[in-house]
GROMACS .gro file of C-alpha atoms in nm:
model
  514
    1MET     CA    1   0.018   0.030   0.029
    2ASN     CA    2   0.203   0.256  -0.130
    3SER     CA    3   0.036   0.587  -0.041
    4LEU     CA    4   0.361   0.860  -0.210
    5ILE     CA    5   0.145   1.120  -0.390
    6SER     CA    6   0.252   0.974  -0.773
    7VAL     CA    7   0.372   1.277  -0.997
    8MET     CA    8   0.485   1.313  -1.324
    9LEU     CA    9   0.786   1.579  -1.413
   10VAL     CA   10   0.781   1.720  -1.837
   11ASP     CA   11   0.996   1.977  -2.000
   12ASP     CA   12   1.204   1.919  -2.357
   13GLU     CA   13   1.498   2.097  -2.159
   14PRO     CA   14   1.703   1.830  -1.953
   15LEU     CA   15   1.841   2.054  -1.750
   16ALA     CA   16   1.551   2.169  -1.668
   17LEU     CA   17   1.360   1.865  -1.595
   18ASP     CA   18   1.659   1.779  -1.360
   19ASN     CA   19   1.675   2.075  -1.222
   20VAL     CA   20   1.286   2.071  -1.141
   21TYR     CA   21   1.329   1.683  -0.949
   22GLN     CA   22   1.654   1.838  -0.781
   23LEU     CA   23   1.406   2.117  -0.637
   24VAL     CA   24   1.186   1.903  -0.390
   25PRO     CA   25   1.319   1.640  -0.179
   26TRP     CA   26   0.996   1.446  -0.310
   27GLU     CA   27   0.943   1.129  -0.081
   28GLU     CA   28   1.040   1.319   0.263
   29ASN     CA   29   0.755   1.494   0.139
   30GLY     CA   30   0.491   1.233   0.090
   31PHE     CA   31   0.538   1.275  -0.264
   32GLN     CA   32   0.687   1.021  -0.560
   33VAL     CA   33   0.812   1.082  -0.878
   34VAL     CA   34   0.750   0.830  -1.113
   35ALA     CA   35   0.813   0.925  -1.434
   36LYS     CA   36   1.039   1.189  -1.655
   37ALA     CA   37   0.961   1.290  -1.970
   38THR     CA   38   1.099   1.511  -2.272
   39SER     CA   39   0.849   1.582  -2.452
   40GLY     CA   40   0.452   1.617  -2.452
   41ARG     CA   41   0.471   1.289  -2.681
   42MET     CA   42   0.634   1.080  -2.458
   43ALA     CA   43   0.440   1.240  -2.091
   44LEU     CA   44   0.154   1.127  -2.270
   45ARG     CA   45   0.189   0.769  -2.326
   46MET     CA   46   0.396   0.703  -1.922
   47PHE     CA   47   0.045   0.928  -1.837
   48GLU     CA   48  -0.195   0.647  -2.036
   49GLU     CA   49   0.072   0.386  -1.817
   50LEU     CA   50   0.128   0.520  -1.508
   51GLN     CA   51  -0.173   0.765  -1.414
   52PRO     CA   52   0.039   0.942  -1.154
   53GLN     CA   53  -0.241   1.193  -0.975
   54ILE     CA   54   0.015   1.549  -1.044
   55VAL     CA   55   0.173   1.642  -1.392
   56ILE     CA   56   0.371   1.885  -1.358
   57THR     CA   57   0.481   2.025  -1.697
   58ASP     CA   58   0.652   2.304  -1.898
   59ILE     CA   59   0.435   2.452  -2.092
   60SER     CA   60   0.678   2.531  -2.446
   61MET     CA   61   0.731   2.274  -2.605
   62SER     CA   62   0.755   2.119  -2.950
   63PRO     CA   63   0.565   1.949  -3.117
   64MET     CA   64   0.362   1.888  -2.803
   65ASP     CA   65   0.383   2.176  -2.592
   66GLY     CA   66   0.227   2.164  -2.219
   67LEU     CA   67  -0.139   2.309  -2.267
   68GLU     CA   68  -0.240   2.053  -2.508
   69LEU     CA   69  -0.085   1.752  -2.288
   70GLY     CA   70  -0.294   1.896  -2.014
   71ARG     CA   71  -0.618   1.924  -2.183
   72LEU     CA   72  -0.533   1.519  -2.316
   73VAL     CA   73  -0.440   1.388  -1.966
   74VAL     CA   74  -0.734   1.561  -1.816
   75GLN     CA   75  -0.944   1.402  -2.108
   76LEU     CA   76  -0.832   1.099  -1.982
   77ALA     CA   77  -0.804   1.112  -1.584
   78PRO     CA   78  -1.031   1.453  -1.472
   79LYS     CA   79  -0.946   1.431  -1.186
   80THR     CA   80  -0.517   1.450  -1.219
   81ARG     CA   81  -0.410   1.804  -1.026
   82LEU     CA   82  -0.184   1.987  -1.329
   83ILE     CA   83   0.148   2.235  -1.302
   84PHE     CA   84   0.214   2.472  -1.521
   85LEU     CA   85   0.525   2.590  -1.542
   86THR     CA   86   0.657   2.839  -1.897
   87ALA     CA   87   0.920   3.162  -1.889
   88TYR     CA   88   0.659   3.408  -2.030
   89ARG     CA   89   0.393   3.648  -1.818
   90ASP     CA   90   0.129   3.582  -2.100
   91PHE     CA   91  -0.252   3.592  -1.922
   92ASP     CA   92  -0.356   3.366  -2.218
   93TYR     CA   93  -0.092   3.074  -2.115
   94ALA     CA   94  -0.280   3.136  -1.718
   95ARG     CA   95  -0.622   3.158  -1.891
   96GLU     CA   96  -0.600   2.802  -2.084
   97ALA     CA   97  -0.421   2.678  -1.798
   98LEU     CA   98  -0.641   2.767  -1.545
   99GLU     CA   99  -0.943   2.627  -1.786
  100MET     CA  100  -0.786   2.306  -1.722
  101ARG     CA  101  -0.838   2.307  -1.318
  102ALA     CA  102  -0.451   2.372  -1.335
  103ALA     CA  103  -0.336   2.397  -0.958
  104HIS     CA  104  -0.086   2.638  -1.005
  105TYR     CA  105   0.060   2.824  -1.255
  106LEU     CA  106   0.426   2.945  -1.220
  107LEU     CA  107   0.689   3.144  -1.383
  108LYS     CA  108   1.007   2.917  -1.428
  109HIS     CA  109   1.200   3.207  -1.333
  110GLU     CA  110   1.054   3.211  -0.957
  111ILE     CA  111   1.055   2.927  -0.872
  112SER     CA  112   1.265   2.788  -0.582
  113ARG     CA  113   1.224   2.480  -0.370
  114ASN     CA  114   0.987   2.679  -0.098
  115ARG     CA  115   0.762   2.800  -0.391
  116LEU     CA  116   0.672   2.426  -0.512
  117LEU     CA  117   0.688   2.249  -0.166
  118GLU     CA  118   0.406   2.444  -0.132
  119LYS     CA  119   0.188   2.453  -0.418
  120LEU     CA  120   0.286   2.055  -0.372
  121LYS     CA  121   0.147   2.050  -0.006
  122LEU     CA  122  -0.177   2.228  -0.131
  123LEU     CA  123  -0.294   1.945  -0.393
  124LYS     CA  124  -0.134   1.684  -0.135
  125GLU     CA  125  -0.391   1.824   0.128
  126ASP     CA  126  -0.658   1.875  -0.209
  127LEU     CA  127  -0.623   1.494  -0.270
  128ALA     CA  128  -0.642   1.416   0.047
  129ALA     CA  129  -0.971   1.586   0.133
  130GLU     CA  130  -1.124   1.443  -0.219
  131ALA     CA  131  -1.024   1.080  -0.119
  132ALA     CA  132  -1.178   1.168   0.230
  133GLU     CA  133  -1.603   1.235  -0.018
  134GLU     CA  134  -1.497   0.965  -0.255
  135GLU     CA  135  -1.427   0.654   0.047
  136GLY     CA  136  -1.578   0.752   0.319
  137HIS     CA  137  -1.229   0.985   0.495
  138GLY     CA  138  -1.080   0.649   0.539
  139HIS     CA  139  -0.771   0.681   0.290
  140ALA     CA  140  -0.745   1.038   0.363
  141LEU     CA  141  -0.740   1.038   0.721
  142HIS     CA  142  -0.452   0.757   0.696
  143ILE     CA  143  -0.204   0.953   0.463
  144LEU     CA  144  -0.300   1.290   0.720
  145LEU     CA  145  -0.268   1.044   1.019
  146LYS     CA  146   0.081   0.926   0.888
  147ASP     CA  147   0.206   1.322   0.876
  148MET     CA  148   0.093   1.362   1.256
  149LEU     CA  149   0.320   1.072   1.340
  150ALA     CA  150   0.619   1.145   1.099
  151GLY     CA  151   0.547   1.526   1.231
  152LYS     CA  152   0.507   1.665   0.886
  153TYR     CA  153   0.180   1.755   0.972
  154GLN     CA  154   0.020   2.101   0.977
  155ALA     CA  155  -0.256   2.205   1.036
  156PRO     CA  156  -0.460   2.469   0.821
  157PRO     CA  157  -0.585   2.808   0.949
  158GLY     CA  158  -0.938   2.764   1.120
  159ASN     CA  159  -1.149   2.922   0.848
  160GLN     CA  160  -1.006   2.643   0.651
  161GLU     CA  161  -1.026   2.356   0.872
  162SER     CA  162  -1.236   2.063   0.778
  163SER     CA  163  -1.453   1.703   0.943
  164LEU     CA  164  -1.073   1.576   0.799
  165HIS     CA  165  -0.864   1.795   0.971
  166ARG     CA  166  -1.073   1.817   1.333
  167LEU     CA  167  -1.038   1.416   1.329
  168VAL     CA  168  -0.650   1.445   1.282
  169THR     CA  169  -0.672   1.747   1.546
  170GLU     CA  170  -0.809   1.535   1.793
  171GLN     CA  171  -0.634   1.220   1.775
  172GLN     CA  172  -0.284   1.433   1.820
  173GLN     CA  173  -0.428   1.607   2.142
  174GLY     CA  174  -0.646   1.254   2.267
  175LYS     CA  175  -0.319   1.146   2.352
  176PRO     CA  176  -0.354   0.795   2.157
  177ALA     CA  177  -0.162   0.479   2.199
  178LEU     CA  178   0.093   0.308   1.935
  179LEU     CA  179   0.150  -0.003   1.820
  180TYR     CA  180   0.451   0.014   1.580
  181PHE     CA  181   0.638  -0.285   1.402
  182GLU     CA  182   0.843  -0.415   1.100
  183LEU     CA  183   0.796  -0.684   0.848
  184ASP     CA  184   1.129  -0.895   0.861
  185ALA     CA  185   1.308  -0.673   0.977
  186ALA     CA  186   1.711  -0.653   0.904
  187LEU     CA  187   1.974  -0.475   1.102
  188LEU     CA  188   2.236  -0.333   0.791
  189LEU     CA  189   2.582  -0.265   0.843
  190ASP     CA  190   2.540   0.128   0.829
  191GLY     CA  191   2.331   0.121   1.148
  192SER     CA  192   1.981   0.152   1.016
  193ARG     CA  193   1.716  -0.115   0.934
  194GLN     CA  194   1.599  -0.275   0.620
  195SER     CA  195   1.193  -0.377   0.612
  196LYS     CA  196   0.944  -0.520   0.372
  197ARG     CA  197   0.635  -0.409   0.259
  198TRP     CA  198   0.347  -0.589   0.191
  199MET     CA  199   0.148  -0.460  -0.069
  200VAL     CA  200  -0.213  -0.551  -0.014
  201PRO     CA  201  -0.420  -0.289   0.136
  202ALA     CA  202  -0.753  -0.502   0.143
  203VAL     CA  203  -0.571  -0.708   0.372
  204TRP     CA  204  -0.500  -0.426   0.652
  205LYS     CA  205  -0.855  -0.256   0.635
  206SER     CA  206  -0.951  -0.658   0.693
  207ILE     CA  207  -0.764  -0.660   1.025
  208GLU     CA  208  -0.853  -0.349   1.156
  209GLY     CA  209  -1.234  -0.428   1.101
  210GLU     CA  210  -1.208  -0.766   1.293
  211ILE     CA  211  -1.035  -0.611   1.581
  212ARG     CA  212  -1.292  -0.335   1.590
  213LEU     CA  213  -1.549  -0.614   1.612
  214GLN     CA  214  -1.415  -0.767   1.891
  215THR     CA  215  -1.230  -0.560   2.121
  216THR     CA  216  -1.439  -0.390   2.381
  217ASP     CA  217  -1.214  -0.130   2.540
  218MET     CA  218  -1.157   0.019   2.210
  219GLU     CA  219  -1.318   0.266   1.993
  220ASP     CA  220  -1.093   0.340   1.683
  221ILE     CA  221  -0.809   0.162   1.535
  222TYR     CA  222  -0.586   0.285   1.215
  223ILE     CA  223  -0.332   0.060   1.057
  224LEU     CA  224  -0.073   0.291   0.892
  225GLU     CA  225   0.186   0.162   0.664
  226MET     CA  226   0.490   0.485   0.714
  227ASP     CA  227   0.613   0.646   0.441
  228GLU     CA  228   0.963   0.523   0.644
  229GLY     CA  229   0.963   0.181   0.676
  230GLY     CA  230   0.741  -0.025   0.918
  231TYR     CA  231   0.344   0.015   1.047
  232ALA     CA  232   0.174   0.236   1.341
  233VAL     CA  233  -0.098   0.130   1.481
  234LEU     CA  234  -0.262   0.461   1.616
  235LEU     CA  235  -0.536   0.347   1.877
  236LYS     CA  236  -0.823   0.541   2.081
  237LEU     CA  237  -0.847   0.326   2.372
  238SER     CA  238  -1.152   0.390   2.676
  239SER     CA  239  -1.069   0.702   2.882
  240SER     CA  240  -1.212   0.513   3.166
  241SER     CA  241  -0.909   0.255   3.168
  242SER     CA  242  -0.607   0.191   3.387
  243LEU     CA  243  -0.226   0.226   3.304
  244LEU     CA  244  -0.202  -0.120   3.388
  245LEU     CA  245  -0.539  -0.235   3.241
  246GLN     CA  246  -0.448   0.003   2.875
  247GLN     CA  247  -0.129  -0.210   2.860
  248TYR     CA  248  -0.309  -0.545   2.919
  249ASN     CA  249  -0.572  -0.466   2.625
  250LEU     CA  250  -0.264  -0.370   2.397
  251ARG     CA  251  -0.115  -0.665   2.404
  252GLN     CA  252  -0.418  -0.833   2.373
  253ILE     CA  253  -0.449  -0.613   2.028
  254ALA     CA  254  -0.126  -0.690   1.971
  255ALA     CA  255  -0.166  -1.031   1.976
  256GLN     CA  256  -0.482  -1.020   1.798
  257LEU     CA  257  -0.282  -0.869   1.486
  258LEU     CA  258  -0.039  -1.066   1.535
  259GLU     CA  259  -0.258  -1.345   1.481
  260ARG     CA  260  -0.394  -1.230   1.193
  261LEU     CA  261  -0.076  -1.191   1.036
  262LYS     CA  262  -0.001  -1.531   1.131
  263ALA     CA  263  -0.289  -1.638   0.858
  264SER     CA  264  -0.175  -1.458   0.614
  265TRP     CA  265   0.172  -1.292   0.615
  266LYS     CA  266   0.416  -1.512   0.488
  267GLY     CA  267   0.748  -1.392   0.599
  268VAL     CA  268   0.864  -1.417   1.005
  269LEU     CA  269   0.643  -1.316   1.223
  270PRO     CA  270   0.757  -0.922   1.365
  271ARG     CA  271   0.762  -0.835   1.706
  272ILE     CA  272   0.520  -0.539   1.832
  273ILE     CA  273   0.619  -0.285   2.040
  274ILE     CA  274   0.314  -0.115   2.210
  275SER     CA  275   0.312   0.250   2.420
  276THR     CA  276   0.027   0.401   2.621
  277GLY     CA  277  -0.112   0.723   2.571
  278SER     CA  278  -0.057   0.793   2.908
  279ASN     CA  279   0.196   1.029   2.919
  280ALA     CA  280   0.228   1.377   2.775
  281GLU     CA  281   0.412   1.311   2.555
  282LEU     CA  282   0.277   1.398   2.163
  283PRO     CA  283   0.205   1.097   1.994
  284GLU     CA  284   0.441   1.194   1.709
  285HIS     CA  285   0.691   1.211   1.969
  286ARG     CA  286   0.641   0.892   2.140
  287TYR     CA  287   0.649   0.714   1.765
  288ALA     CA  288   0.995   0.852   1.706
  289ALA     CA  289   1.118   0.714   1.999
  290MET     CA  290   0.932   0.382   1.923
  291ARG     CA  291   1.079   0.385   1.583
  292GLN     CA  292   1.487   0.412   1.806
  293ALA     CA  293   1.401   0.149   2.028
  294TYR     CA  294   1.309  -0.120   1.768
  295ASP     CA  295   1.619  -0.206   1.748
  296TYR     CA  296   1.523  -0.409   2.063
  297SER     CA  297   1.376  -0.644   1.914
  298PHE     CA  298   1.650  -0.792   1.718
  299PHE     CA  299   1.710  -0.939   2.076
  300LEU     CA  300   1.379  -1.118   2.092
  301PRO     CA  301   1.225  -1.382   1.959
  302PRO     CA  302   0.985  -1.373   1.642
  303GLY     CA  303   0.623  -1.264   1.774
  304ALA     CA  304   0.749  -1.093   2.068
  305ILE     CA  305   0.520  -0.806   2.238
  306PHE     CA  306   0.769  -0.561   2.473
  307LEU     CA  307   0.625  -0.210   2.595
  308LEU     CA  308   0.839   0.092   2.465
  309ASP     CA  309   0.917   0.179   2.881
  310GLN     CA  310   1.096  -0.221   2.875
  311VAL     CA  311   1.400  -0.068   2.653
  312PRO     CA  312   1.703  -0.033   2.850
  313SER     CA  313   1.799   0.366   2.816
  314ALA     CA  314   2.077   0.389   2.591
  315GLY     CA  315   2.348   0.437   2.875
  316ALA     CA  316   2.750   0.401   2.798
  317ALA     CA  317   2.853   0.131   2.590
  318SER     CA  318   3.095  -0.086   2.818
  319VAL     CA  319   3.484  -0.135   2.685
  320ILE     CA  320   3.380  -0.374   2.473
  321ALA     CA  321   3.328  -0.116   2.162
  322GLU     CA  322   3.675   0.039   2.256
  323GLU     CA  323   3.838  -0.346   2.200
  324VAL     CA  324   3.684  -0.362   1.857
  325ARG     CA  325   3.846  -0.058   1.746
  326GLN     CA  326   4.124  -0.131   1.886
  327TYR     CA  327   4.145  -0.518   1.690
  328LEU     CA  328   4.052  -0.302   1.377
  329LEU     CA  329   4.338  -0.130   1.394
  330SER     CA  330   4.561  -0.448   1.468
  331PRO     CA  331   4.378  -0.736   1.430
  332GLU     CA  332   4.499  -1.025   1.618
  333ILE     CA  333   4.435  -1.360   1.673
  334SER     CA  334   4.385  -1.418   2.020
  335VAL     CA  335   4.193  -1.080   2.056
  336LEU     CA  336   3.969  -1.224   1.772
  337ASP     CA  337   3.860  -1.475   1.977
  338ARG     CA  338   3.828  -1.286   2.264
  339LEU     CA  339   3.553  -1.033   2.092
  340LYS     CA  340   3.321  -1.351   1.939
  341ASP     CA  341   3.308  -1.495   2.314
  342ASN     CA  342   3.217  -1.098   2.398
  343LEU     CA  343   2.998  -1.066   2.108
  344GLU     CA  344   2.790  -1.367   2.228
  345LYS     CA  345   2.741  -1.189   2.520
  346VAL     CA  346   2.675  -0.900   2.454
  347ALA     CA  347   2.401  -1.105   2.213
  348ALA     CA  348   2.259  -1.329   2.509
  349GLN     CA  349   2.247  -1.043   2.754
  350ALA     CA  350   2.032  -0.824   2.515
  351ARG     CA  351   2.330  -0.525   2.536
  352LEU     CA  352   2.171  -0.315   2.276
  353ALA     CA  353   2.409  -0.005   2.364
  354ASP     CA  354   2.706  -0.181   2.359
  355LEU     CA  355   2.557  -0.352   1.961
  356ARG     CA  356   2.484  -0.040   1.854
  357ALA     CA  357   2.839   0.131   1.951
  358ILE     CA  358   2.954  -0.210   1.835
  359VAL     CA  359   2.818  -0.194   1.501
  360SER     CA  360   2.939   0.149   1.455
  361GLN     CA  361   3.305   0.143   1.461
  362ILE     CA  362   3.255  -0.158   1.193
  363SER     CA  363   3.065   0.063   1.004
  364TYR     CA  364   3.318   0.371   1.036
  365GLU     CA  365   3.630   0.125   0.938
  366CYS     CA  366   3.437  -0.029   0.637
  367ARG     CA  367   3.354   0.315   0.510
  368LYS     CA  368   3.720   0.405   0.505
  369ASP     CA  369   3.856   0.078   0.330
  370GLY     CA  370   3.531  -0.030   0.109
  371SER     CA  371   3.587  -0.364   0.251
  372PHE     CA  372   3.206  -0.371   0.295
  373SER     CA  373   2.863  -0.188   0.154
  374PHE     CA  374   2.642  -0.010   0.373
  375ASP     CA  375   2.346  -0.173   0.252
  376HIS     CA  376   2.479  -0.565   0.404
  377PRO     CA  377   2.274  -0.693   0.603
  378LEU     CA  378   2.346  -0.820   0.929
  379GLY     CA  379   2.070  -1.055   1.042
  380THR     CA  380   1.744  -1.019   1.187
  381ASP     CA  381   1.754  -1.102   1.515
  382ALA     CA  382   2.099  -1.047   1.744
  383ARG     CA  383   2.233  -1.423   1.737
  384GLN     CA  384   2.283  -1.340   1.297
  385ILE     CA  385   2.397  -1.036   1.407
  386ALA     CA  386   2.681  -1.142   1.591
  387GLY     CA  387   2.742  -1.372   1.391
  388SER     CA  388   2.782  -1.131   1.070
  389LEU     CA  389   3.041  -0.921   1.304
  390CYS     CA  390   3.270  -1.270   1.364
  391ARG     CA  391   3.264  -1.319   1.021
  392ILE     CA  392   3.286  -0.944   0.969
  393LEU     CA  393   3.620  -0.926   1.266
  394GLU     CA  394   3.747  -1.249   1.088
  395ASP     CA  395   3.785  -1.105   0.750
  396ARG     CA  396   3.992  -0.822   0.860
  397LEU     CA  397   4.238  -1.020   1.017
  398GLN     CA  398   4.244  -1.228   0.649
  399ARG     CA  399   4.293  -0.988   0.466
  400LEU     CA  400   4.530  -0.799   0.751
  401GLN     CA  401   4.707  -1.144   0.668
  402LEU     CA  402   4.742  -1.168   0.308
  403LYS     CA  403   4.847  -0.796   0.266
  404LYS     CA  404   5.207  -0.903   0.394
  405ASN     CA  405   5.243  -1.171   0.172
  406TYR     CA  406   5.127  -0.983  -0.120
  407SER     CA  407   5.296  -0.664  -0.360
  408ARG     CA  408   5.114  -0.355  -0.355
  409TRP     CA  409   4.957  -0.448  -0.700
  410VAL     CA  410   4.810  -0.724  -0.575
  411ASN     CA  411   4.676  -0.615  -0.240
  412LYS     CA  412   4.588  -0.277  -0.457
  413ALA     CA  413   4.388  -0.502  -0.735
  414MET     CA  414   4.164  -0.699  -0.365
  415GLU     CA  415   4.082  -0.347  -0.269
  416TYR     CA  416   3.906  -0.248  -0.547
  417VAL     CA  417   3.767  -0.566  -0.593
  418ALA     CA  418   3.649  -0.566  -0.288
  419SER     CA  419   3.495  -0.144  -0.351
  420ASN     CA  420   3.326  -0.251  -0.670
  421TYR     CA  421   3.155  -0.627  -0.709
  422ALA     CA  422   2.857  -0.472  -0.775
  423ASP     CA  423   3.017  -0.333  -1.087
  424PRO     CA  424   2.872  -0.599  -1.292
  425ASP     CA  425   3.158  -0.471  -1.560
  426LEU     CA  426   3.447  -0.527  -1.314
  427SER     CA  427   3.697  -0.702  -1.501
  428LEU     CA  428   4.109  -0.743  -1.552
  429GLU     CA  429   4.112  -0.428  -1.768
  430THR     CA  430   3.888  -0.203  -1.566
  431ILE     CA  431   4.081  -0.313  -1.223
  432ALA     CA  432   4.448  -0.201  -1.479
  433ASN     CA  433   4.337   0.056  -1.582
  434HIS     CA  434   4.257   0.201  -1.248
  435LEU     CA  435   4.592   0.099  -1.130
  436GLN     CA  436   4.754   0.223  -1.413
  437ILE     CA  437   4.991  -0.073  -1.504
  438SER     CA  438   4.945  -0.306  -1.786
  439SER     CA  439   4.653  -0.632  -1.779
  440ILE     CA  440   4.981  -0.922  -1.880
  441HIS     CA  441   5.175  -0.728  -1.553
  442LEU     CA  442   4.887  -0.761  -1.309
  443ARG     CA  443   4.735  -1.091  -1.479
  444THR     CA  444   5.099  -1.242  -1.386
  445THR     CA  445   5.192  -1.106  -1.079
  446PHE     CA  446   4.853  -1.166  -0.963
  447LYS     CA  447   4.881  -1.542  -1.065
  448ARG     CA  448   5.196  -1.642  -0.940
  449GLU     CA  449   5.154  -1.410  -0.594
  450THR     CA  450   4.817  -1.580  -0.503
  451GLY     CA  451   4.798  -1.966  -0.703
  452GLN     CA  452   4.450  -1.798  -0.875
  453SER     CA  453   4.375  -1.581  -1.153
  454LEU     CA  454   4.162  -1.238  -1.052
  455LEU     CA  455   3.873  -1.350  -1.208
  456ASP     CA  456   3.865  -1.653  -0.943
  457TYR     CA  457   4.010  -1.443  -0.696
  458THR     CA  458   3.647  -1.205  -0.769
  459THR     CA  459   3.422  -1.456  -0.840
  460GLU     CA  460   3.499  -1.597  -0.515
  461TYR     CA  461   3.413  -1.277  -0.341
  462ARG     CA  462   3.188  -1.254  -0.466
  463ILE     CA  463   3.009  -1.594  -0.390
  464ALA     CA  464   3.163  -1.538  -0.006
  465LEU     CA  465   2.946  -1.196  -0.005
  466ALA     CA  466   2.609  -1.381  -0.181
  467LYS     CA  467   2.619  -1.668   0.079
  468GLN     CA  468   2.600  -1.409   0.359
  469LEU     CA  469   2.291  -1.253   0.207
  470LEU     CA  470   2.118  -1.570   0.168
  471GLN     CA  471   2.167  -1.641   0.483
  472THR     CA  472   1.966  -1.348   0.605
  473GLY     CA  473   1.676  -1.461   0.444
  474GLN     CA  474   1.603  -1.096   0.341
  475PHE     CA  475   1.689  -1.126  -0.063
  476LYS     CA  476   1.537  -1.336  -0.336
  477ILE     CA  477   1.791  -1.483  -0.563
  478TYR     CA  478   1.790  -1.199  -0.758
  479GLU     CA  479   1.831  -1.001  -0.552
  480ILE     CA  480   2.134  -1.139  -0.449
  481SER     CA  481   2.299  -1.162  -0.843
  482GLU     CA  482   2.247  -0.792  -0.853
  483LYS     CA  483   2.440  -0.726  -0.555
  484VAL     CA  484   2.690  -0.923  -0.612
  485GLY     CA  485   2.740  -0.844  -0.899
  486TYR     CA  486   2.571  -1.055  -1.166
  487LYS     CA  487   2.410  -0.907  -1.486
  488THR     CA  488   2.130  -1.214  -1.485
  489SER     CA  489   1.977  -1.449  -1.146
  490GLN     CA  490   2.067  -1.743  -1.375
  491TYR     CA  491   2.411  -1.690  -1.489
  492PHE     CA  492   2.454  -1.633  -1.131
  493SER     CA  493   2.316  -1.946  -1.000
  494GLN     CA  494   2.548  -2.119  -1.275
  495VAL     CA  495   2.850  -2.020  -1.131
  496PHE     CA  496   2.711  -1.983  -0.757
  497LYS     CA  497   2.682  -2.417  -0.872
  498LYS     CA  498   3.000  -2.453  -1.022
  499THR     CA  499   3.200  -2.259  -0.711
  500THR     CA  500   2.970  -2.394  -0.427
  501GLY     CA  501   2.849  -2.753  -0.564
  502ILE     CA  502   2.457  -2.643  -0.544
  503GLN     CA  503   2.241  -2.396  -0.678
  504PRO     CA  504   2.198  -2.121  -0.494
  505LYS     CA  505   1.850  -2.234  -0.384
  506ASP     CA  506   1.948  -2.572  -0.235
  507PHE     CA  507   2.195  -2.354  -0.013
  508LEU     CA  508   1.948  -2.153   0.140
  509GLN     CA  509   1.779  -2.528   0.241
  510GLN     CA  510   2.072  -2.661   0.343
  511LYS     CA  511   2.177  -2.346   0.587
  512GLY     CA  512   1.815  -2.432   0.718
  513SER     CA  513   1.836  -2.729   0.801
  514GLU     CA  514   2.161  -2.709   0.955
   0.00000   0.00000   0.00000
């Protein structure tokens, strides 16, 4: 259920087109540019296929100008919002544009981020209000509630406030209870989380309706797919409930939600964090705190339900983070063994501050040498994450030991592979050109010192990373093939089998049975 407002940009001058695209942080403000066209005819073909909700187009184009495009767009989809851009102060242009329900008419030399964003936000509110009329306020209210939780909602002036906006204000001031969860959440090397979307709007509506019917101490519920990832459940409980009773009711509602997900969702059951509406914090502040605290879920089993108040405060990390830093600077096998034991303790004892500090230290060093990409997934629970961190520390030691045995050119070639393995065009020639040496010299030197060709080394490096990605269970095989530098999943599977003796899908099954 993608609730971003879809936008198409049209201008026959590529530089002007890119300027408008770069002008606005689209997704941060609830929009998504689904198409960019450099002619009216191209734009019309794209519009017929994608049906964007807003079209921003230059007027002066040839052979089909923006006004003709606008007329055809309105014929195809009368509810489309149009914004016309032009370099001319011509009243006839403005008059024709406004006759076609153009939302706004802007002069190019006056356009700015704030000016365009202001118009877009007005259109967003207008689209939300229109959706409310058509869908009984449901979808529109979801959009505005999402903006409210994300801290993006701005109430209109009192004389422009609609019943829809009053509902949002009531929720904002009514201290609603909140649940938050992510589907198949995985921790990435840069410390962020990655999760999946469930593109079945009807299922969420059905779950909302079932929980409404079966919960007596709840007045309303909204399941919101948030633009930044994850799902927030906004709840209005009976005002007479005590704090303990609210917590009990929220746990019951979370359990009902998990039961319904178990019947439909094919992934691992999510962990759910809950927060009552008893404190004085605004819902957007509690939502931000819940997203931050959700890292704690990696220490819990699938389907766990936990309170925001149960998550340990950030606190200071122990000395293990400093030990990791020192090890990364000068890896030693004796230190590695101790760090492995400490990482297991961090996972077993749910030491969130230590986990974050260790990931931060390792991410910083990987950023400097390019040994791992920032979107490298570490795992979906603390045990997997600790294992991935151990493998990165092992890799650090192995690469240092190899460097001691190899010449400068071989080390540099290995470093280049580590930084560019995702490039499907990576080859002996591209590496030699980067190092500014002949490909023949690099080929013979690499083979003499390592005992294998640079191509074989690159293949082994890619397949080793592919195994790590497969173990997370977060990606499809075609996604992994792209991430490790293969143009097609078929070729990737052939190389994987030649290297490991089994197909990628069999590797997944084999690891699952261990």
